[in-house]
Amino acid sequence: MEKALRSKKAICFFILPGLILFLLIVAIPIIQSADYSLLKWNGISEGTFVGLDNYIEMFKDPVFLLSLKNSLLLAAASVLIQMPISMLLALVLVNGVKGENFFRNAFFIPVIISSTVIANLWMKIYHPSYGLLNVFFEWLGHPEWKQNWLGSSATVLVACFIPMIWKDIGYNMLLFYSAAKSISSDIIEAAKIDGASKLQISTKIIMPIIIPMIEAVTIFCIVGSLKSFDMIFILTGGGPMHASSVLSLMMYNEIFSSNHYGYASAVAIAIIIICLLFTFGVQFIFKKIMVKYRSDS
């Protein structure tokens, strides 16, 4: 009993620093934001309690609704475009290609490059006068395809999504790759002996086994999209006319441009709630998938 007690003390001792950091960096700021969201406050003078007025105003605000739609579109693009590409690259590498280490590192390079650098690189690609994309279209003999990609509300959203999705493909690919590599080679060899093709091994063996990693990456993609900020901030600042605005960028503008601290805090709480809802939803869906997979096997 005494030994168990000493063990519990040791466990508490090692958990305490992490718990304190969590409270200071995560829990307390969220509680403060929830408190500020009930105020009409400019960040300087004394705030006025307005209850849920900020939340009511938020869902009547066309900029918030547009930002929410753009964030959801980015989340959908991340899950439906970024994840399949990452999965395909991971499966190709796992099945063995010449120069596997080189390609694995090459795909991961965009992840370690600063978002500021990548955003400035793509700004040069999209530039209406000397941008690589417009120059390429002119070289093809189709100058009518040239666009002001970041200056037109018709193209700005796709133009922003492309570098954002491209940047994190290597990160998700490495997660899928590491999960697939952890599968026992005996299982793969047994499937090969039974005559399974590489496609069958990938779809019937590897993908079902790494379902927990697929679940984690899905959550990463959705939550990362809902809290995306830096790339769009540098590329467009949310323009033109809020066409590329997302929730985090709107929150930033409400705080530092409009001094609406109370309203921006309500947006922050909305982002947290939406992220939690999607997280629980994804976990529920994958729990059902796992139950079905185990019952079938």
GROMACS .gro file of C-alpha atoms in nm:
model
  297
    1MET     CA    1   0.000   0.000   0.000
    2GLU     CA    2   0.279   0.238   0.093
    3LYS     CA    3   0.459   0.157  -0.233
    4ALA     CA    4   0.144   0.229  -0.431
    5LEU     CA    5   0.103   0.557  -0.244
    6ARG     CA    6   0.461   0.656  -0.323
    7SER     CA    7   0.391   0.571  -0.686
    8LYS     CA    8   0.081   0.793  -0.688
    9LYS     CA    9   0.283   1.079  -0.540
   10ALA     CA   10   0.543   1.034  -0.811
   11ILE     CA   11   0.274   1.029  -1.079
   12CYS     CA   12   0.121   1.349  -0.941
   13PHE     CA   13   0.463   1.510  -0.920
   14PHE     CA   14   0.534   1.448  -1.288
   15ILE     CA   15   0.181   1.539  -1.403
   16LEU     CA   16   0.167   1.865  -1.207
   17PRO     CA   17   0.395   2.077  -1.436
   18GLY     CA   18   0.198   1.975  -1.744
   19LEU     CA   19  -0.131   2.039  -1.566
   20ILE     CA   20  -0.018   2.386  -1.456
   21LEU     CA   21   0.090   2.473  -1.811
   22PHE     CA   22  -0.242   2.344  -1.947
   23LEU     CA   23  -0.436   2.559  -1.701
   24LEU     CA   24  -0.228   2.870  -1.772
   25ILE     CA   25  -0.211   2.838  -2.151
   26VAL     CA   26  -0.540   2.665  -2.239
   27ALA     CA   27  -0.805   2.641  -1.968
   28ILE     CA   28  -0.780   2.986  -1.808
   29PRO     CA   29  -0.767   3.178  -2.143
   30ILE     CA   30  -1.075   2.986  -2.263
   31ILE     CA   31  -1.262   3.074  -1.942
   32GLN     CA   32  -1.156   3.439  -1.979
   33SER     CA   33  -1.269   3.443  -2.343
   34ALA     CA   34  -1.606   3.300  -2.239
   35ASP     CA   35  -1.634   3.578  -1.980
   36TYR     CA   36  -1.533   3.851  -2.229
   37SER     CA   37  -1.782   3.716  -2.485
   38LEU     CA   38  -2.065   3.829  -2.257
   39LEU     CA   39  -1.940   4.189  -2.260
   40LYS     CA   40  -1.948   4.482  -2.496
   41TRP     CA   41  -1.585   4.582  -2.453
   42ASN     CA   42  -1.325   4.767  -2.655
   43GLY     CA   43  -1.032   4.624  -2.459
   44ILE     CA   44  -0.954   4.950  -2.278
   45SER     CA   45  -1.253   5.097  -2.094
   46GLU     CA   46  -1.479   4.906  -1.860
   47GLY     CA   47  -1.692   4.647  -2.037
   48THR     CA   48  -2.071   4.639  -2.032
   49PHE     CA   49  -2.249   4.312  -1.969
   50VAL     CA   50  -2.470   4.225  -2.267
   51GLY     CA   51  -2.534   3.855  -2.206
   52LEU     CA   52  -2.571   3.655  -2.527
   53ASP     CA   53  -2.607   3.960  -2.752
   54ASN     CA   54  -2.264   3.903  -2.908
   55TYR     CA   55  -2.362   3.548  -3.005
   56ILE     CA   56  -2.696   3.664  -3.147
   57GLU     CA   57  -2.520   3.936  -3.346
   58MET     CA   58  -2.260   3.686  -3.465
   59PHE     CA   59  -2.515   3.465  -3.638
   60LYS     CA   60  -2.670   3.771  -3.804
   61ASP     CA   61  -2.333   3.899  -3.924
   62PRO     CA   62  -2.282   3.823  -4.297
   63VAL     CA   63  -1.904   3.838  -4.253
   64PHE     CA   64  -1.915   3.569  -3.984
   65LEU     CA   65  -2.144   3.348  -4.194
   66LEU     CA   66  -1.915   3.389  -4.497
   67SER     CA   67  -1.607   3.317  -4.284
   68LEU     CA   68  -1.775   3.009  -4.140
   69LYS     CA   69  -1.864   2.886  -4.489
   70ASN     CA   70  -1.507   2.941  -4.611
   71SER     CA   71  -1.364   2.757  -4.309
   72LEU     CA   72  -1.599   2.463  -4.366
   73LEU     CA   73  -1.506   2.456  -4.736
   74LEU     CA   74  -1.138   2.447  -4.641
   75ALA     CA   75  -1.207   2.164  -4.395
   76ALA     CA   76  -1.393   1.970  -4.665
   77ALA     CA   77  -1.109   2.028  -4.913
   78SER     CA   78  -0.856   1.908  -4.657
   79VAL     CA   79  -1.048   1.586  -4.590
   80LEU     CA   80  -1.157   1.513  -4.949
   81ILE     CA   81  -0.845   1.629  -5.137
   82GLN     CA   82  -0.548   1.657  -4.905
   83MET     CA   83  -0.604   1.331  -4.715
   84PRO     CA   84  -0.650   1.106  -5.022
   85ILE     CA   85  -0.336   1.248  -5.183
   86SER     CA   86  -0.141   1.197  -4.859
   87MET     CA   87  -0.274   0.844  -4.826
   88LEU     CA   88  -0.187   0.761  -5.188
   89LEU     CA   89   0.170   0.889  -5.149
   90ALA     CA   90   0.212   0.696  -4.822
   91LEU     CA   91   0.087   0.370  -4.974
   92VAL     CA   92   0.313   0.410  -5.276
   93LEU     CA   93   0.616   0.460  -5.053
   94VAL     CA   94   0.522   0.174  -4.821
   95ASN     CA   95   0.486  -0.067  -5.112
   96GLY     CA   96   0.845   0.008  -5.204
   97VAL     CA   97   0.980   0.247  -5.465
   98LYS     CA   98   1.332   0.327  -5.566
   99GLY     CA   99   1.452   0.628  -5.368
  100GLU     CA  100   1.193   0.583  -5.094
  101ASN     CA  101   1.387   0.789  -4.839
  102PHE     CA  102   1.445   1.070  -5.087
  103PHE     CA  103   1.077   1.100  -5.180
  104ARG     CA  104   0.967   1.077  -4.817
  105ASN     CA  105   1.194   1.368  -4.725
  106ALA     CA  106   1.107   1.566  -5.039
  107PHE     CA  107   0.733   1.547  -4.969
  108PHE     CA  108   0.796   1.662  -4.612
  109ILE     CA  109   1.003   1.971  -4.705
  110PRO     CA  110   0.701   2.210  -4.739
  111VAL     CA  111   0.599   2.122  -4.383
  112ILE     CA  112   0.922   2.254  -4.232
  113ILE     CA  113   0.925   2.572  -4.442
  114SER     CA  114   0.770   2.877  -4.275
  115SER     CA  115   0.416   2.961  -4.379
  116THR     CA  116   0.535   3.317  -4.439
  117VAL     CA  117   0.791   3.195  -4.694
  118ILE     CA  118   0.539   2.971  -4.867
  119ALA     CA  119   0.276   3.245  -4.879
  120ASN     CA  120   0.522   3.491  -5.033
  121LEU     CA  121   0.630   3.225  -5.283
  122TRP     CA  122   0.271   3.168  -5.397
  123MET     CA  123   0.207   3.542  -5.410
  124LYS     CA  124   0.480   3.556  -5.674
  125ILE     CA  125   0.322   3.263  -5.858
  126TYR     CA  126  -0.019   3.435  -5.858
  127HIS     CA  127   0.105   3.787  -5.939
  128PRO     CA  128  -0.115   3.931  -6.219
  129SER     CA  129   0.176   4.088  -6.411
  130TYR     CA  130   0.480   3.861  -6.378
  131GLY     CA  131   0.339   3.563  -6.188
  132LEU     CA  132   0.451   3.220  -6.303
  133LEU     CA  133   0.092   3.101  -6.352
  134ASN     CA  134  -0.011   3.382  -6.585
  135VAL     CA  135   0.320   3.365  -6.771
  136PHE     CA  136   0.260   2.992  -6.822
  137PHE     CA  137  -0.088   3.052  -6.965
  138GLU     CA  138   0.051   3.317  -7.199
  139TRP     CA  139   0.325   3.075  -7.309
  140LEU     CA  140   0.054   2.819  -7.388
  141GLY     CA  141  -0.112   3.074  -7.613
  142HIS     CA  142  -0.414   3.136  -7.390
  143PRO     CA  143  -0.374   3.488  -7.249
  144GLU     CA  144  -0.750   3.494  -7.185
  145TRP     CA  145  -0.690   3.249  -6.898
  146LYS     CA  146  -0.480   3.505  -6.711
  147GLN     CA  147  -0.640   3.624  -6.389
  148ASN     CA  148  -0.579   3.844  -6.090
  149TRP     CA  149  -0.596   3.528  -5.882
  150LEU     CA  150  -0.578   3.689  -5.537
  151GLY     CA  151  -0.767   4.002  -5.635
  152SER     CA  152  -1.084   3.847  -5.773
  153SER     CA  153  -1.359   3.716  -5.547
  154ALA     CA  154  -1.426   3.443  -5.804
  155THR     CA  155  -1.077   3.288  -5.777
  156VAL     CA  156  -0.930   3.402  -5.446
  157LEU     CA  157  -1.067   3.120  -5.233
  158VAL     CA  158  -0.932   2.841  -5.454
  159ALA     CA  159  -0.604   3.032  -5.494
  160CYS     CA  160  -0.564   3.041  -5.115
  161PHE     CA  161  -0.670   2.681  -5.060
  162ILE     CA  162  -0.416   2.534  -5.304
  163PRO     CA  163  -0.098   2.635  -5.112
  164MET     CA  164  -0.263   2.561  -4.777
  165ILE     CA  165  -0.352   2.209  -4.884
  166TRP     CA  166  -0.018   2.154  -5.060
  167LYS     CA  167   0.182   2.259  -4.754
  168ASP     CA  168   0.044   1.990  -4.521
  169ILE     CA  169   0.025   1.697  -4.762
  170GLY     CA  170   0.372   1.582  -4.656
  171TYR     CA  171   0.282   1.595  -4.285
  172ASN     CA  172  -0.025   1.375  -4.326
  173MET     CA  173   0.165   1.150  -4.564
  174LEU     CA  174   0.432   1.091  -4.299
  175LEU     CA  175   0.168   1.004  -4.038
  176PHE     CA  176   0.008   0.749  -4.271
  177TYR     CA  177   0.351   0.620  -4.374
  178SER     CA  178   0.467   0.568  -4.014
  179ALA     CA  179   0.142   0.391  -3.924
  180ALA     CA  180   0.167   0.162  -4.227
  181LYS     CA  181   0.535   0.089  -4.157
  182SER     CA  182   0.447  -0.023  -3.804
  183ILE     CA  183   0.239  -0.312  -3.942
  184SER     CA  184   0.414  -0.644  -3.894
  185SER     CA  185   0.595  -0.755  -4.206
  186ASP     CA  186   0.466  -1.110  -4.140
  187ILE     CA  187   0.112  -0.996  -4.223
  188ILE     CA  188   0.223  -0.838  -4.550
  189GLU     CA  189   0.434  -1.139  -4.646
  190ALA     CA  190   0.147  -1.378  -4.571
  191ALA     CA  191  -0.081  -1.174  -4.798
  192LYS     CA  192   0.178  -1.182  -5.077
  193ILE     CA  193   0.211  -1.560  -5.044
  194ASP     CA  194  -0.168  -1.587  -5.075
  195GLY     CA  195  -0.142  -1.400  -5.404
  196ALA     CA  196  -0.264  -1.056  -5.296
  197SER     CA  197  -0.166  -0.769  -5.523
  198LYS     CA  198  -0.018  -0.441  -5.397
  199LEU     CA  199  -0.358  -0.275  -5.443
  200GLN     CA  200  -0.530  -0.546  -5.241
  201ILE     CA  201  -0.265  -0.526  -4.968
  202SER     CA  202  -0.313  -0.149  -4.950
  203THR     CA  203  -0.694  -0.150  -4.945
  204LYS     CA  204  -0.772  -0.475  -4.764
  205ILE     CA  205  -0.489  -0.491  -4.510
  206ILE     CA  206  -0.304  -0.164  -4.456
  207MET     CA  207  -0.594   0.082  -4.462
  208PRO     CA  208  -0.820  -0.116  -4.221
  209ILE     CA  209  -0.532  -0.162  -3.976
  210ILE     CA  210  -0.442   0.209  -3.971
  211ILE     CA  211  -0.801   0.329  -3.917
  212PRO     CA  212  -0.702   0.491  -3.582
  213MET     CA  213  -0.441   0.699  -3.765
  214ILE     CA  214  -0.693   0.790  -4.036
  215GLU     CA  215  -0.925   0.910  -3.760
  216ALA     CA  216  -0.650   1.121  -3.604
  217VAL     CA  217  -0.549   1.275  -3.937
  218THR     CA  218  -0.913   1.354  -4.016
  219ILE     CA  219  -0.943   1.543  -3.688
  220PHE     CA  220  -0.612   1.722  -3.754
  221CYS     CA  221  -0.731   1.829  -4.099
  222ILE     CA  222  -1.069   1.958  -3.983
  223VAL     CA  223  -0.949   2.136  -3.670
  224GLY     CA  224  -0.644   2.275  -3.852
  225SER     CA  225  -0.869   2.415  -4.125
  226LEU     CA  226  -1.111   2.573  -3.878
  227LYS     CA  227  -0.828   2.753  -3.698
  228SER     CA  228  -0.622   2.840  -4.007
  229PHE     CA  229  -0.492   3.195  -4.010
  230ASP     CA  230  -0.136   3.270  -4.115
  231MET     CA  231  -0.141   3.173  -4.483
  232ILE     CA  232  -0.463   3.360  -4.569
  233PHE     CA  233  -0.357   3.657  -4.359
  234ILE     CA  234  -0.038   3.697  -4.564
  235LEU     CA  235  -0.192   3.613  -4.903
  236THR     CA  236  -0.504   3.830  -4.893
  237GLY     CA  237  -0.580   3.954  -4.543
  238GLY     CA  238  -0.930   3.815  -4.599
  239GLY     CA  239  -1.001   4.020  -4.910
  240PRO     CA  240  -1.125   4.115  -5.151
  241MET     CA  241  -1.448   4.217  -4.974
  242HIS     CA  242  -1.408   3.934  -4.717
  243ALA     CA  243  -1.423   3.674  -4.997
  244SER     CA  244  -1.133   3.478  -4.846
  245SER     CA  245  -1.204   3.550  -4.480
  246VAL     CA  246  -1.198   3.258  -4.235
  247LEU     CA  247  -1.305   3.244  -3.872
  248SER     CA  248  -0.963   3.299  -3.712
  249LEU     CA  249  -0.886   3.589  -3.944
  250MET     CA  250  -1.223   3.748  -3.875
  251MET     CA  251  -1.159   3.717  -3.501
  252TYR     CA  252  -0.818   3.881  -3.544
  253ASN     CA  253  -0.965   4.171  -3.741
  254GLU     CA  254  -1.243   4.224  -3.489
  255ILE     CA  255  -0.986   4.253  -3.208
  256PHE     CA  256  -0.702   4.452  -3.365
  257SER     CA  257  -0.884   4.651  -3.633
  258SER     CA  258  -1.224   4.717  -3.479
  259ASN     CA  259  -1.142   4.683  -3.106
  260HIS     CA  260  -1.447   4.461  -3.056
  261TYR     CA  261  -1.295   4.244  -2.787
  262GLY     CA  262  -1.624   4.109  -2.659
  263TYR     CA  263  -1.752   4.018  -3.005
  264ALA     CA  264  -1.417   3.866  -3.106
  265SER     CA  265  -1.422   3.655  -2.788
  266ALA     CA  266  -1.764   3.523  -2.888
  267VAL     CA  267  -1.616   3.424  -3.226
  268ALA     CA  268  -1.328   3.251  -3.044
  269ILE     CA  269  -1.571   3.050  -2.830
  270ALA     CA  270  -1.767   2.961  -3.144
  271ILE     CA  271  -1.448   2.828  -3.306
  272ILE     CA  272  -1.374   2.614  -3.000
  273ILE     CA  273  -1.728   2.474  -2.991
  274ILE     CA  274  -1.728   2.398  -3.364
  275CYS     CA  275  -1.390   2.222  -3.336
  276LEU     CA  276  -1.516   2.013  -3.042
  277LEU     CA  277  -1.837   1.920  -3.226
  278PHE     CA  278  -1.643   1.805  -3.531
  279THR     CA  279  -1.395   1.615  -3.313
  280PHE     CA  280  -1.669   1.428  -3.129
  281GLY     CA  281  -1.853   1.369  -3.458
  282VAL     CA  282  -1.545   1.219  -3.625
  283GLN     CA  283  -1.475   1.002  -3.320
  284PHE     CA  284  -1.835   0.877  -3.322
  285ILE     CA  285  -1.822   0.793  -3.695
  286PHE     CA  286  -1.489   0.610  -3.669
  287LYS     CA  287  -1.609   0.422  -3.362
  288LYS     CA  288  -1.893   0.286  -3.575
  289ILE     CA  289  -1.647   0.203  -3.853
  290MET     CA  290  -1.422   0.013  -3.612
  291VAL     CA  291  -1.715  -0.183  -3.471
  292LYS     CA  292  -1.826  -0.279  -3.823
  293TYR     CA  293  -1.470  -0.373  -3.923
  294ARG     CA  294  -1.425  -0.596  -3.618
  295SER     CA  295  -1.762  -0.764  -3.670
  296ASP     CA  296  -1.679  -0.832  -4.038
  297SER     CA  297  -1.336  -0.971  -3.956
   0.00000   0.00000   0.00000
